[in-house]
CSV table of C-alpha atoms in Angstrom, one decimal:
chain,number,residue,atom,x,y,z
A,105,UNK,CA,-16.2,14.8,4.6
A,106,UNK,CA,-15.6,17.2,1.7
A,107,UNK,CA,-15.5,16.0,-1.8
A,108,UNK,CA,-12.1,17.4,-2.8
A,109,UNK,CA,-10.6,13.9,-3.0
A,110,UNK,CA,-8.6,13.3,-6.2
A,111,UNK,CA,-6.1,10.8,-7.4
A,112,UNK,CA,-3.3,11.0,-10.0
A,113,UNK,CA,-0.1,9.4,-11.1
A,114,UNK,CA,2.7,10.2,-8.6
A,115,UNK,CA,5.5,12.6,-9.6
A,116,UNK,CA,9.0,12.9,-8.2
A,117,UNK,CA,8.0,15.9,-6.0
A,118,UNK,CA,5.4,13.6,-4.3
A,119,UNK,CA,8.1,11.4,-2.6
A,120,UNK,CA,8.0,13.4,0.7
A,121,UNK,CA,4.2,13.2,0.9
A,122,UNK,CA,4.2,9.5,0.0
A,123,UNK,CA,6.9,8.8,2.6
A,124,UNK,CA,4.9,10.7,5.3
A,125,UNK,CA,1.7,8.7,4.5
A,126,UNK,CA,3.8,5.4,4.4
A,127,UNK,CA,5.1,6.0,7.9
A,128,UNK,CA,1.9,7.3,9.4
A,129,UNK,CA,-0.2,4.5,7.8
A,130,UNK,CA,2.2,1.8,9.2
A,131,UNK,CA,1.9,3.3,12.6
A,132,UNK,CA,-1.9,3.3,12.4
A,133,UNK,CA,-2.2,-0.1,10.7
A,134,UNK,CA,0.5,-2.2,12.2
A,135,UNK,CA,0.5,-1.2,15.9
A,136,UNK,CA,-0.8,-4.7,16.7
A,137,UNK,CA,1.9,-6.4,14.6
A,138,UNK,CA,5.1,-4.4,15.2
A,139,UNK,CA,6.9,-3.2,18.3
A,140,UNK,CA,6.1,0.4,19.2
A,141,UNK,CA,9.8,1.3,19.3
A,142,UNK,CA,10.2,0.1,15.7
A,143,UNK,CA,7.2,2.1,14.5
A,144,UNK,CA,8.4,5.2,16.5
A,145,UNK,CA,11.8,4.8,14.9
A,146,UNK,CA,10.6,5.1,11.3
A,147,UNK,CA,12.4,8.0,9.6
A,148,UNK,CA,11.1,10.3,6.9
A,149,UNK,CA,14.5,10.8,5.1
A,150,UNK,CA,15.3,7.2,4.1
A,151,UNK,CA,11.7,6.5,3.0
A,152,UNK,CA,11.6,9.7,1.0
A,153,UNK,CA,14.8,8.7,-0.8
A,154,UNK,CA,13.4,5.3,-1.5
A,155,UNK,CA,10.2,6.7,-3.0
A,156,UNK,CA,12.1,9.1,-5.1
A,157,UNK,CA,14.1,6.2,-6.6
A,158,UNK,CA,11.0,4.1,-7.1
A,159,UNK,CA,9.2,6.9,-8.9
A,160,UNK,CA,12.2,7.8,-11.0
A,161,UNK,CA,12.8,4.2,-12.0
A,162,UNK,CA,9.2,3.9,-13.3
A,163,UNK,CA,9.4,0.1,-12.9
A,164,UNK,CA,6.1,0.2,-11.2
A,165,UNK,CA,3.1,2.5,-11.4
A,166,UNK,CA,2.6,4.8,-8.4
A,167,UNK,CA,-0.6,6.6,-7.7
A,168,UNK,CA,-1.5,9.2,-5.0
A,169,UNK,CA,-4.8,10.1,-3.5
A,170,UNK,CA,-5.0,13.8,-2.4
A,171,UNK,CA,-7.4,15.7,-0.2
A,172,UNK,CA,-6.9,19.2,-1.6
A,173,UNK,CA,-3.2,19.4,-2.1
A,174,UNK,CA,-2.3,16.9,0.7
A,175,UNK,CA,-1.4,13.3,-0.1
A,176,UNK,CA,-3.6,11.0,2.0
A,177,UNK,CA,-2.8,7.7,0.4
A,178,UNK,CA,-0.8,5.9,-2.2
A,179,UNK,CA,-0.7,2.7,-4.2
A,180,UNK,CA,2.0,1.0,-6.4
A,181,UNK,CA,1.6,-1.9,-8.8
A,182,UNK,CA,3.6,-3.5,-11.5
A,183,UNK,CA,4.7,-6.8,-13.0
A,184,UNK,CA,4.4,-9.7,-10.6
A,185,UNK,CA,7.7,-10.2,-8.7
A,186,UNK,CA,7.1,-13.8,-7.6
A,187,UNK,CA,8.6,-16.7,-9.5
A,188,UNK,CA,5.2,-18.3,-9.4
A,189,UNK,CA,3.2,-15.2,-10.0
A,190,UNK,CA,-0.5,-16.3,-10.3
A,191,UNK,CA,-1.3,-13.1,-12.3
A,192,UNK,CA,0.8,-10.8,-14.4
A,193,UNK,CA,0.0,-7.7,-12.3
A,194,UNK,CA,0.9,-7.3,-8.6
A,195,UNK,CA,-0.3,-4.7,-6.2
A,196,UNK,CA,2.9,-3.9,-4.4
A,197,UNK,CA,1.4,-1.7,-1.7
A,198,UNK,CA,-1.6,0.5,-0.9
A,199,UNK,CA,-1.9,2.7,2.2
A,200,UNK,CA,-4.4,5.3,3.2
A,201,UNK,CA,-4.4,7.4,6.4
A,202,UNK,CA,-6.9,6.3,9.0
A,203,UNK,CA,-8.5,9.7,8.8
A,204,UNK,CA,-9.5,8.7,5.2
A,205,UNK,CA,-11.0,5.3,6.0
A,206,UNK,CA,-14.4,5.1,4.3
A,207,UNK,CA,-13.7,8.1,2.1
A,208,UNK,CA,-13.3,6.1,-1.1
A,209,UNK,CA,-9.6,6.9,-1.3
A,210,UNK,CA,-8.5,3.2,-1.0
A,211,UNK,CA,-11.0,2.2,-3.8
A,212,UNK,CA,-9.8,5.0,-6.1
A,213,UNK,CA,-6.2,3.9,-5.6
A,214,UNK,CA,-6.9,0.2,-6.0
A,215,UNK,CA,-8.9,0.8,-9.2
A,216,UNK,CA,-6.1,3.0,-10.6
A,217,UNK,CA,-3.3,0.6,-9.7
A,218,UNK,CA,-4.8,-2.7,-10.9
A,219,UNK,CA,-8.2,-1.9,-12.5
A,220,UNK,CA,-10.9,-4.5,-12.4
A,221,UNK,CA,-8.9,-7.4,-14.0
A,222,UNK,CA,-6.7,-10.1,-12.6
A,223,UNK,CA,-4.1,-9.2,-10.0
A,224,UNK,CA,-2.5,-10.4,-6.9
A,225,UNK,CA,-1.1,-9.0,-3.6
A,226,UNK,CA,0.6,-10.1,-0.4
A,227,UNK,CA,-1.1,-9.0,2.9
A,228,UNK,CA,-0.2,-9.3,6.6
A,229,UNK,CA,-2.2,-12.3,7.8
A,230,UNK,CA,-3.4,-10.3,10.8
A,231,UNK,CA,-4.8,-7.3,9.0
A,232,UNK,CA,-8.6,-7.8,9.1
A,233,UNK,CA,-9.5,-4.4,7.8
A,234,UNK,CA,-7.3,-4.8,4.7
A,235,UNK,CA,-8.4,-8.4,4.2
A,236,UNK,CA,-12.1,-7.3,4.2
A,237,UNK,CA,-11.3,-4.5,1.7
A,238,UNK,CA,-9.6,-6.9,-0.7
A,239,UNK,CA,-12.4,-9.5,-0.3
A,240,UNK,CA,-15.0,-6.9,-1.3
A,241,UNK,CA,-12.9,-6.3,-4.4
A,242,UNK,CA,-12.9,-10.0,-5.4
A,243,UNK,CA,-9.5,-11.1,-4.0
A,244,UNK,CA,-9.3,-14.5,-2.3
A,245,UNK,CA,-6.4,-16.2,-0.6
A,246,UNK,CA,-4.7,-18.8,-2.9
A,247,UNK,CA,-3.0,-20.7,-0.1
A,248,UNK,CA,0.5,-19.2,-0.6
A,249,UNK,CA,2.0,-18.0,2.7
A,250,UNK,CA,5.3,-16.6,3.8
A,251,UNK,CA,6.9,-14.2,6.2
A,252,UNK,CA,8.0,-10.7,5.4
A,253,UNK,CA,10.4,-8.7,7.6
A,254,UNK,CA,9.0,-5.3,8.5
A,255,UNK,CA,11.5,-3.1,10.5
A,256,UNK,CA,13.2,-6.2,12.0
A,257,UNK,CA,10.1,-8.2,12.8
A,258,UNK,CA,8.9,-11.2,10.9
A,259,UNK,CA,5.3,-10.8,9.9
A,260,UNK,CA,3.3,-13.7,8.5
A,261,UNK,CA,1.8,-12.8,5.1
A,262,UNK,CA,-0.6,-14.5,2.7
A,263,UNK,CA,-1.2,-14.1,-1.0
A,264,UNK,CA,-4.6,-13.0,-2.4
A,265,UNK,CA,-5.6,-13.2,-6.1
A,266,UNK,CA,-8.4,-12.0,-8.3
């Protein structure tokens, strides 16, 4: 793989690229969790609008990983949203295209989003690749569980803290 992988803070013009990665990464990562029809029905326009609002609001930090000029991953983090936040900083999301697995893009994004200090995140309970990534980065389950609805399907989730 070439070494033209970079990362930077997201800009409003990145909303389309972030939305594209968001949709493709869900299709690649959640095929075992979500109905194929639901994943096939994900639409660029609404996701792009949502990302434009998130970036403009600046309530959370959004980072992108780029291969050349193409966005290949993103991460967002901000103040913990849970009433019982175990740490002040929450990783809201991080997704990298499957073609970038092992490239270091995920690590760059995680480091940019939460650094090496304390943080927490919620993860699909049946997401072994992501679970292993977070474990390697010092995150451990704290016993909190819930369910999160993704495109109409309840997905069991668990909280990890560092």
